XYZ file of C-alpha atoms in Angstrom:
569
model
C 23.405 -45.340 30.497
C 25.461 -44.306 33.198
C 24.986 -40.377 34.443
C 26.798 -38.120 32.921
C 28.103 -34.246 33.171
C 28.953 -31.248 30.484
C 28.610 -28.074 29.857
C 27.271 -26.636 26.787
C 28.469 -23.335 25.750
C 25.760 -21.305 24.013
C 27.106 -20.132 20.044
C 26.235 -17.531 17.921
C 25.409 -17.945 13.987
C 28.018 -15.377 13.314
C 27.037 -15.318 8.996
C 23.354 -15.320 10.588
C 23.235 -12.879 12.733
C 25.428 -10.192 10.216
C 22.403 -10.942 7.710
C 19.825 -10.295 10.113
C 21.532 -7.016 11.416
C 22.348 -5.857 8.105
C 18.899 -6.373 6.699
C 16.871 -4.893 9.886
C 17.508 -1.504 8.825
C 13.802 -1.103 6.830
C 14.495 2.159 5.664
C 17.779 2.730 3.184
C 18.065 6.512 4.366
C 18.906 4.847 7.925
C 23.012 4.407 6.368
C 22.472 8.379 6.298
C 21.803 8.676 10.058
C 24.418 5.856 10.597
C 26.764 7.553 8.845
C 26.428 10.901 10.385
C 26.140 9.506 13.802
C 30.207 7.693 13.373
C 31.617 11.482 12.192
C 30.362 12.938 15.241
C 31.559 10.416 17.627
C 34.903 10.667 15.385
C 34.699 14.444 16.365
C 34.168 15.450 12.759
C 33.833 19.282 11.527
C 33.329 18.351 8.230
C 31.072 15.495 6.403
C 30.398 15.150 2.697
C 27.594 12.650 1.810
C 27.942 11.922 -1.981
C 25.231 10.033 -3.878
C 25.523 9.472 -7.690
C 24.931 6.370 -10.294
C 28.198 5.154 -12.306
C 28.379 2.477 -15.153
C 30.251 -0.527 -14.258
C 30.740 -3.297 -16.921
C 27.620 -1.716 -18.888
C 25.531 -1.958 -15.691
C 24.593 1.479 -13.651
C 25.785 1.256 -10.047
C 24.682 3.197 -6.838
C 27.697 4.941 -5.497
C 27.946 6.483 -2.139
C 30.831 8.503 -0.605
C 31.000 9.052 2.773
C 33.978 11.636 3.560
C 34.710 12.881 6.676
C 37.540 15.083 8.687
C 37.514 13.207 11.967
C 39.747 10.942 14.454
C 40.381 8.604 12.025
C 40.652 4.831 12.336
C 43.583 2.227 12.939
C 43.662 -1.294 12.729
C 41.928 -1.682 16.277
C 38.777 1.119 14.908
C 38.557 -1.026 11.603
C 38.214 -4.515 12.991
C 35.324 -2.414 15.184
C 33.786 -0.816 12.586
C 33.836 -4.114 10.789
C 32.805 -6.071 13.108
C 29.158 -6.983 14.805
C 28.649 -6.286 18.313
C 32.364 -4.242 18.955
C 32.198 -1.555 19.686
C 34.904 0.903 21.302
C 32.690 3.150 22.245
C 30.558 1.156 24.712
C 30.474 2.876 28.268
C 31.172 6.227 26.803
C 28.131 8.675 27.567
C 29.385 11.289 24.886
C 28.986 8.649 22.292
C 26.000 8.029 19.897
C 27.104 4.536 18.841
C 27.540 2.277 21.118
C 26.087 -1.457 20.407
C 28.682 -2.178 17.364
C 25.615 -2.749 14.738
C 25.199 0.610 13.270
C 28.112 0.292 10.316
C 26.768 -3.175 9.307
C 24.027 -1.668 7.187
C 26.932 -1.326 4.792
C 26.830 -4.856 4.353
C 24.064 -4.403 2.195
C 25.886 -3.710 -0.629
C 28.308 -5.206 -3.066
C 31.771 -3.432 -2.407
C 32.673 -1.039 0.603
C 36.438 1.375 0.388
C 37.438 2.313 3.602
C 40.661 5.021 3.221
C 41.317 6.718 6.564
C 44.469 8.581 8.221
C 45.406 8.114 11.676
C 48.577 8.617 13.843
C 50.820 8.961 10.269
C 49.328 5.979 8.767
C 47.057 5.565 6.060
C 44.737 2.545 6.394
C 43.006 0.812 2.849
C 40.164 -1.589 3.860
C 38.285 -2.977 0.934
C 35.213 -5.457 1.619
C 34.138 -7.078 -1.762
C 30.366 -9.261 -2.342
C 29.334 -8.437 1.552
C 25.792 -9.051 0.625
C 26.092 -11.846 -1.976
C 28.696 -13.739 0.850
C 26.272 -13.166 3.440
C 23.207 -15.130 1.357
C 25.766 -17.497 1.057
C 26.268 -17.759 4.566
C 30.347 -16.912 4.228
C 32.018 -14.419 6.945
C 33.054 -12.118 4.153
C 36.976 -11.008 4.644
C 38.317 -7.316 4.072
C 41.561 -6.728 2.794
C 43.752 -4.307 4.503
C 46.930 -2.249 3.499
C 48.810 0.253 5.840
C 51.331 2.755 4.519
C 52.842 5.530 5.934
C 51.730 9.049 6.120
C 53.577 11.712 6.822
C 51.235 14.566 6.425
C 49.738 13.725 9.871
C 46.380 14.453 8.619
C 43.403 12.288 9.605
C 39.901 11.466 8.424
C 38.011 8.510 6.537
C 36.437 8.281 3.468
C 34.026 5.429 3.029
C 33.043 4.581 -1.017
C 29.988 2.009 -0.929
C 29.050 0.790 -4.257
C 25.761 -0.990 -5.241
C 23.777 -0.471 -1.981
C 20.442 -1.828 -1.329
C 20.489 -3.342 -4.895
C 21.298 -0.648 -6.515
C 17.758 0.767 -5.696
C 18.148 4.590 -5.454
C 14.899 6.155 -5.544
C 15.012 6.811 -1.759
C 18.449 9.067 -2.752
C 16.858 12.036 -4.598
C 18.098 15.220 -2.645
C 15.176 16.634 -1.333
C 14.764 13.236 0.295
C 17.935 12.775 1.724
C 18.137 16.325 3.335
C 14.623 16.045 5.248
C 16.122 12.755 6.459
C 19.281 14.091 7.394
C 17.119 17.575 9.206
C 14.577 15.174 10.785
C 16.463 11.643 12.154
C 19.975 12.312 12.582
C 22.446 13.957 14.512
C 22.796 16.848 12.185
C 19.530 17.798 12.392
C 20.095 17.163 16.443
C 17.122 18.996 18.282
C 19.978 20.224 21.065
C 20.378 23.845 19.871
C 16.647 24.551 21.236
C 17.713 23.603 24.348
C 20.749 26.208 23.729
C 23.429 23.398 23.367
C 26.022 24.815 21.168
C 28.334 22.126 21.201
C 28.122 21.334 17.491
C 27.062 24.437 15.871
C 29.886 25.080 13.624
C 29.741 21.302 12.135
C 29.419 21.668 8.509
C 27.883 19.132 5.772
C 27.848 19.045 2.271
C 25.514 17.125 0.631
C 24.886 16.225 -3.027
C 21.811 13.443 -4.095
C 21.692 11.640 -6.667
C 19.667 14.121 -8.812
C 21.816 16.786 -8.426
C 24.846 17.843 -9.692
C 26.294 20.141 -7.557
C 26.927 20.379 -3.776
C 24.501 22.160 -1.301
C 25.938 23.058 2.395
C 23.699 22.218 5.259
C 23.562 24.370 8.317
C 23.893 22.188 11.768
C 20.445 21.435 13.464
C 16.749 20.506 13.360
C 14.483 23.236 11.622
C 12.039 25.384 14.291
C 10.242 27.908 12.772
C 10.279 31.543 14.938
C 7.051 32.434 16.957
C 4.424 34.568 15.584
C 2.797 37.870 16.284
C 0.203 37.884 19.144
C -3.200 36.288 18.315
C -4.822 39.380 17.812
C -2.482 41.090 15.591
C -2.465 37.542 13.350
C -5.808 38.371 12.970
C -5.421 42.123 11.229
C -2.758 40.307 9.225
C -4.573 37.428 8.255
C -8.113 37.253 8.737
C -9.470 33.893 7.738
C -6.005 32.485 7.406
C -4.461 33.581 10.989
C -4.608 30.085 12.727
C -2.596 28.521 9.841
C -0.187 31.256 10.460
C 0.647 30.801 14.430
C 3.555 29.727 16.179
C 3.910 29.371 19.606
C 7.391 27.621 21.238
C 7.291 25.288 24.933
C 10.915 24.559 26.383
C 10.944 22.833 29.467
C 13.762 20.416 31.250
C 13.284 18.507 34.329
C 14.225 15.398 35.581
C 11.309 12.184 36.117
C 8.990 12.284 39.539
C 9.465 8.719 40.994
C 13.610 8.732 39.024
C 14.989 12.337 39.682
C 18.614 11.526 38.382
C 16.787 10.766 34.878
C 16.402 13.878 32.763
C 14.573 14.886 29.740
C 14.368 17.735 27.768
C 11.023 19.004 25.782
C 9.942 21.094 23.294
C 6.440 21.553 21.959
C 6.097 24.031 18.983
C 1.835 24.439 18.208
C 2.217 25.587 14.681
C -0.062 26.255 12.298
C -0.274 24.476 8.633
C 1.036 28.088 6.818
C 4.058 28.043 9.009
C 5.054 24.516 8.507
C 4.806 25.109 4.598
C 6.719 28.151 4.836
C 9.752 25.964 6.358
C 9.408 22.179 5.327
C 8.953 22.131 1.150
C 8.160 18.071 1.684
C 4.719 18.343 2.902
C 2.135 17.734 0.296
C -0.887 20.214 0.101
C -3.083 21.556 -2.462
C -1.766 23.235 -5.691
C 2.070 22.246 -4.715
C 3.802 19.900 -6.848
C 6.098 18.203 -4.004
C 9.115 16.332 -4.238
C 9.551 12.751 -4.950
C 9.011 11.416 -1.192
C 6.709 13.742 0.305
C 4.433 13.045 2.730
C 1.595 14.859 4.471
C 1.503 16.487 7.885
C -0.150 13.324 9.308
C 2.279 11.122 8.358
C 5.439 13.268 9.895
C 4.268 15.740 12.644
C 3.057 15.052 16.469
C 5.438 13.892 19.702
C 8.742 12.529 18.718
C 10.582 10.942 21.629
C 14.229 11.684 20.879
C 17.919 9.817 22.240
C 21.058 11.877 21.748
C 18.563 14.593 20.301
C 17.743 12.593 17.349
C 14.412 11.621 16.805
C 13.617 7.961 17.222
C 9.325 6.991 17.246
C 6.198 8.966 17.517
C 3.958 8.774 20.238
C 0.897 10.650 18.734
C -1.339 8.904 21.449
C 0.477 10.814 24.277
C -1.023 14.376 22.943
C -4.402 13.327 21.365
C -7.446 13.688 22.659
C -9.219 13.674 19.965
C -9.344 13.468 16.007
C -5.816 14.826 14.384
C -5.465 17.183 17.265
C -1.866 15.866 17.435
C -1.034 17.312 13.973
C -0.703 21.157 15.308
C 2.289 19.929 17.424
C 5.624 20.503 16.355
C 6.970 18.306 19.649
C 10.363 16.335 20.708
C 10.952 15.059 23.820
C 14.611 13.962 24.528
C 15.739 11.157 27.200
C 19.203 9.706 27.440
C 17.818 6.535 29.282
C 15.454 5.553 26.266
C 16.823 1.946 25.511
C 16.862 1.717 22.077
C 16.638 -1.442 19.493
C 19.104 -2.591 17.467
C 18.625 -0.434 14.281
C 17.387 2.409 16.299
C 14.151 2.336 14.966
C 11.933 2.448 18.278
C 12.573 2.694 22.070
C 10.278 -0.491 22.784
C 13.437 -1.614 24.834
C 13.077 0.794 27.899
C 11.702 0.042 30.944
C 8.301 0.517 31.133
C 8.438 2.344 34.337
C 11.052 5.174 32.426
C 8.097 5.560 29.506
C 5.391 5.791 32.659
C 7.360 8.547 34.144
C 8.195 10.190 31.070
C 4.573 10.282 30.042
C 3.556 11.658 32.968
C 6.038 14.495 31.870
C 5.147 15.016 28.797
C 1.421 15.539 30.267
C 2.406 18.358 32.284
C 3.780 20.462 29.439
C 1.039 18.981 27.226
C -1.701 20.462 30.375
C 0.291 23.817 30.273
C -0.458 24.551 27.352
C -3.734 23.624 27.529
C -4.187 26.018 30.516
C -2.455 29.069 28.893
C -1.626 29.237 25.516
C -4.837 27.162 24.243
C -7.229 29.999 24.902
C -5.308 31.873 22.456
C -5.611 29.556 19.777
C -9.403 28.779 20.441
C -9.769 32.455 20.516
C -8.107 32.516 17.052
C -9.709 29.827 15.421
C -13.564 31.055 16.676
C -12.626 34.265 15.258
C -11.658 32.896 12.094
C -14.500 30.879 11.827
C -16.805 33.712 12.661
C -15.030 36.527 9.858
C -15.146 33.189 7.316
C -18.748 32.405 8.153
C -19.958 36.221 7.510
C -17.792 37.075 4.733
C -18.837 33.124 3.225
C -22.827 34.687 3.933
C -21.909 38.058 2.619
C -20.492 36.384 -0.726
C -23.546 33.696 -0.630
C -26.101 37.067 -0.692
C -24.526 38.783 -3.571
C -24.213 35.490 -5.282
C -27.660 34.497 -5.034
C -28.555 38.073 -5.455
C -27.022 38.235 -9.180
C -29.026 34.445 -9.731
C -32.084 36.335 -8.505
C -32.162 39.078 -11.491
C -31.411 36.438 -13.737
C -33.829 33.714 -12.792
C -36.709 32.490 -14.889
C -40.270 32.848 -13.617
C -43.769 31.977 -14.447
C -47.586 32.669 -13.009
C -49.860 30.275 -12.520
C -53.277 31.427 -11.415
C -51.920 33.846 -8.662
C -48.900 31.298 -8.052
C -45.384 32.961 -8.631
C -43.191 30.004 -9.433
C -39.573 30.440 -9.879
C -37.126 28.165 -11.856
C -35.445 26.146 -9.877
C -32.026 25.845 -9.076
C -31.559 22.541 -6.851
C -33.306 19.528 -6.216
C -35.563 21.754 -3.393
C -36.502 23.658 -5.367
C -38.147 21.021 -7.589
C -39.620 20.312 -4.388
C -41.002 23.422 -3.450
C -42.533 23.894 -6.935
C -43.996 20.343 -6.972
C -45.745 21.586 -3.128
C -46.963 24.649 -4.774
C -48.894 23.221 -7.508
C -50.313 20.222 -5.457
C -51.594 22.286 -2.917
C -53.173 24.963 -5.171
C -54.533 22.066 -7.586
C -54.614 18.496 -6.323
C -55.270 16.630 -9.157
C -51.944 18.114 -11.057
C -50.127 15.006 -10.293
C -51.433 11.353 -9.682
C -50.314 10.539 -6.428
C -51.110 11.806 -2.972
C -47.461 12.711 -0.877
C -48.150 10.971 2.780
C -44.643 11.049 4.023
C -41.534 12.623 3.131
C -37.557 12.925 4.268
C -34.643 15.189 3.262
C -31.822 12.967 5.036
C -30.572 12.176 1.376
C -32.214 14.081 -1.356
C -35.716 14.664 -1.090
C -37.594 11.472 -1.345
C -41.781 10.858 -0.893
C -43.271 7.789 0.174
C -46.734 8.379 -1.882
C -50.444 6.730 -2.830
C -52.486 6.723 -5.643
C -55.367 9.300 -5.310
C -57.767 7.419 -4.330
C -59.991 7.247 -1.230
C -58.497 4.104 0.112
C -57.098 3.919 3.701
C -53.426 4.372 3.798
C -53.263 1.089 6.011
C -54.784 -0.868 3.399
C -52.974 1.067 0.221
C -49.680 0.443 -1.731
C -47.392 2.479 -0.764
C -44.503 3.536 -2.783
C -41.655 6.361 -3.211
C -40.960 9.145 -5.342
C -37.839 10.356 -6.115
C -37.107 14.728 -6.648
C -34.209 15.304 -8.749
C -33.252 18.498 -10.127
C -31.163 16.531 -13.383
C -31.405 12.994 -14.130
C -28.419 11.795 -15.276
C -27.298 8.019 -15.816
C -25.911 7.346 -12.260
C -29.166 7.054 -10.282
C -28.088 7.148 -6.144
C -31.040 5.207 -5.109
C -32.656 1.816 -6.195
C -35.506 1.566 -8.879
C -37.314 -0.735 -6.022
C -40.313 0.046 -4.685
C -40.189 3.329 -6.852
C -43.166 4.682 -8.189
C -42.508 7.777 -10.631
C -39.279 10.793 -10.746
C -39.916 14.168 -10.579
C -36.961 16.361 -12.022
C -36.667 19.598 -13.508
C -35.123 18.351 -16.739
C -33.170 15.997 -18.554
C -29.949 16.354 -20.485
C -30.335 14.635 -23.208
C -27.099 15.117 -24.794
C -25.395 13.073 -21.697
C -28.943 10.819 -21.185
C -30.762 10.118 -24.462
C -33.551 8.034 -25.536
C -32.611 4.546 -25.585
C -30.001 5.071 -23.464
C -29.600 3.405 -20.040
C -29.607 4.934 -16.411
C -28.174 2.551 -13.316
C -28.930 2.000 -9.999
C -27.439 1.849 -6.694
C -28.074 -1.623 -7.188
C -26.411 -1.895 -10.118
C -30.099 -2.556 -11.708
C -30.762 -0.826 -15.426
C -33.582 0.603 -16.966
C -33.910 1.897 -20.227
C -34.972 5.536 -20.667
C -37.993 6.125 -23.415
C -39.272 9.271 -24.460
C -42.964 8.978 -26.230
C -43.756 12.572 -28.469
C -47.476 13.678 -27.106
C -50.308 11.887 -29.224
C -51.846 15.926 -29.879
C -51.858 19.315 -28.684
C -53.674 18.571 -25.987
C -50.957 15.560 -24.899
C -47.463 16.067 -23.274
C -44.068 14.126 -24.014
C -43.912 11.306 -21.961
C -40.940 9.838 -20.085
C -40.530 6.649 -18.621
C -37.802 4.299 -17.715
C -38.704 0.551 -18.608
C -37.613 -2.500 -17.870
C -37.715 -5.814 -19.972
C -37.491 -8.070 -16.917
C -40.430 -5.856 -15.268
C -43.876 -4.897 -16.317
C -43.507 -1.854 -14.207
C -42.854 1.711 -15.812
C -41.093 3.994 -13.813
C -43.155 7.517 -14.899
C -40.686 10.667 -15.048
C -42.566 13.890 -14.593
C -39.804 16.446 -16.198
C -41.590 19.479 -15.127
C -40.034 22.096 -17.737
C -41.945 20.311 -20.415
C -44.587 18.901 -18.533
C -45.854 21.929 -17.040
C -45.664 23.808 -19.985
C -46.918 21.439 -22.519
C -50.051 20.414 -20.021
C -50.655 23.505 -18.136
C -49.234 26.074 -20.438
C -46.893 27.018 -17.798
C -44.177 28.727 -19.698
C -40.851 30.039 -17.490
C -39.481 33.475 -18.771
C -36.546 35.717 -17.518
C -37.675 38.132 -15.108
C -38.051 41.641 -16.214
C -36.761 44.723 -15.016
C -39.937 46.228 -14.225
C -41.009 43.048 -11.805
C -41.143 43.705 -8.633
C -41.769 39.796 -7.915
């Protein structure tokens, strides 16, 4: 084959790629921020965002209006907006939108209306079976009329109907306004920074739950800063860390890139404060709206672009545990490179993140140095007023249990009903010591880690080395669920046994899922005692259960009685 020459010219997948772009915006709220983002580069002082359901054909629809009071579009701004990858607003820094890919989340949908006013026109733009064309690989078309418009007013109004498959539980509108306060340009971070230039934007916003309109005041939420530390603590007592609120703004530009600026904010709040401004955090005794989250899941470092808040960075601030969830923190660069849904900044240059690190460690170290006394302070002194009023409660608690509790003597022996498993215990090591031969089995060993359990011997006089060696378990109840397994276990010493939850016959379970039947055997006489055991059918081994408040009383004629007023024991 004789040599030959071409050139090849690279081609794009055009139905492809508008499927791929369309569908890489994970979250549905992200048309929101889209949406938001296009009226503010269209110089917008009004935007309505209207979510409801409609019946179509017997079949209930998603419908979304998107209204705005902007620039406008003509024929050049439509084929843009409906295009992938053109964008007229490339090159210009006061933009937000600027790769062409934003609008195409629209595409995910079966009809979009476009009806917008420009230069005494009015433009119509419909866009029918986007989605289903798509799948089926087809470029789909829009149809466009122009008319005339003599009122010279501008502004577009977008109608999108069946979005995301009609799936609107992401569109409640609770949801859609902590979206719109936390990841778009209306709820733009700027103002902290004292950038007024969009202050007087308006938006009114209705979900789909709703049925009337609520207005939305321009800006991300910041809660104001608290009292000083010591005056929380008058206020508050216990509860003063949850209540403080301390603000960080700082600007500079990067060490190593000094024409690259950022801008910072760090807000250490307590949990009290967040609640008292962000009704979507979950938390105990608060029934939250659909979509909540905790403060895990939302709060830490957000690095921001245009002042809208793109990925966490948690790792930047933590230095250990969930340290990162007293910050309130955005840190804003315009050379963040972000990807093509706007979803992280995994495009910059590594070198930009190094620097801007290294930034965010120097306000992070500030605080540290200063401020973080203050807190430590706060939170030792909380800890210290909760510990002694927690003790102070604990000794007229057990106080009251005191002049109620049941006693008993026992040759010189004041015993005293007990309470918990140690006190079984301590009863148990009473008795043994005074009279040995109480109980048949000699304790050699024992360990509180979990419970109180004994590794024991018969009494006999043979060395330990050569003896069997087995536990005993102290319980204050036994119930069915037994935490530890019947192996290697020798007898049970409890306090009692309710036997309207555990009966004879009945059958209490291991940790090892093993099962032994609990019997109860009346005594034989007077001179006998009720006997407990828990047998086995696979096992010629009964486990012996020593329930003291019958034992002792029906053996040793150790009865328990409430104390008297008169004792002074």
């Amino acid at each position: 084959m004789a040599q030959t020459e071409t050139i090849l010219t690279p081609k794009v997948d055009s139905a492809q790629e508008f499927i791929e772009i369309a569908l890489d915006f994970s979250n549905p709220l992200d048309l929101v921020r889209e949406a938001i983002s296009n009226a503010f580069d269209a110089h917008a002082e009004n935007i309505t965002l209207e979510f409801s359901v409609i019946q179509e054909y017997g079949e209930k629809v998603l419908k979304i209006v998107i209204k705005d009071d902007g620039d406008g579009m003509d024929t050049e701004g439509l084929q843009s907006f409906f295009d992938l990858g053109n964008s007229l607003r490339r090159g210009n820094d006061d933009s937000i939108g600027e790769k062409g890919h934003g609008t195409k989340v629209y595409f995910n949908s079966k009809k979009i209306e476009v009806l917008t006013q420009k230069n005494n026109y009015k433009f119509y733009a419909i866009m029918d079976e986007p989605s289903r064309k798509l799948l089926d690989r087809e470029i789909p078309e829009v149809n466009l009329k122009i008319e005339d418009d003599p009122s010279g007013e501008s502004g577009t109004t977008i109608t999108i109907l069946g979005y995301n498959n009609n799936r609107r539980d992401r569109f409640t509108h609770d949801q859609i306004k902590d979206y719109i306060l936390w990841f778009t340009k209306f709820g733009s971070i700027e103002s902290a920074f004292r950038i007024e230039k969009y202050k007087n934007v308006k938006l009114h916003l209705k979900g789909v739950d709703k049925r009337e309109f609520e207005s939305i005041q321009f800006g991300h939420v910041f809660p104001e800063e608290s009292q000083r530390a010591t005056d929380l603590f008058d206020k508050y007592f216990t509860e003063a860390p949850k209540w403080y609120c301390k603000k960080f703004v700082r600007t500079g530009t990067l060490e190593s890139m000094p024409e690259i600026e950022y801008q910072a904010i760090f807000v250490v709040e307590g949990t009290r404060v967040k609640y008292q401004y962000n009704n979507m955090i979950k938390r105990s005794g608060y029934k939250a709206p659909q979509g909540a989250y905790t403060v895990q899941e939302r709060y830490g470092l957000w690095l921001c672009k245009d002042f809208i808040p793109v990925q966490r960075k948690n790792e930047w601030i933590t230095v250990k545990g969930s340290e990162y969830t007293k910050f309130h923190a955005f840190v804003n660069c315009q050379d963040l490179r972000l990807t093509a849904n706007r979803g992280s900044i995994e495009n910059t240059h590594s070198e930009i993140l190094l620097e801007l690190k290294k930034a965010v460690d120097e306000v992070y170290n500030e605080i540290q140095n200063s401020d973080w006394e203050e807190i430590q302070w706060l939170e030792s002194a909380a800890t210290a007023y909760k510990t002694i009023d927690s003790e102070n409660k604990d000794f007229e608690r057990r106080i009251e249990k005191t002049k109620r509790a049941r006693v008993a003597d026992y040759n010189g022996i004041h015993l005293i009903e007990p309470q918990m498993e140690s006190g079984v215990f301590a009863i148990f090591m009473q008795l043994s010591s005074h009279d040995p031969g109480m109980f048949p089995f000699t304790i050699i060993n024992y360990d509180t880690h979990s419970g109180i359990d004994v590794i024991a011997k018969a009494k006999d006089d043979i060395p330990i080395k050569t003896s069997k060696l087995y536990y005993v378990e102290f319980k204050n109840y036994l119930t069915k669920d037994f935490n530890h397994s019947f192996k290697n276990l020798h007898s049970i010493v409890c306090w009692d046994i309710n036997l309207e939850v555990l009966g004879n016959g009945e059958e209490v379970t291991d940790i090892a899922n093993q099962r032994r039947t609990l019997k109860i055997i009346p005594p034989a006489d007077d001179r006998d005692y009720t006997r407990y055991y828990l047998d086995s059918m696979r096992s010629e081994r009964k486990i012996e259960i020593f329930v003291l408040k019958y034992y002792l009383e029906q053996k040793f004629n150790i009865e328990f009685l409430p104390r008297t007023e008169t004792a002074s024991i």
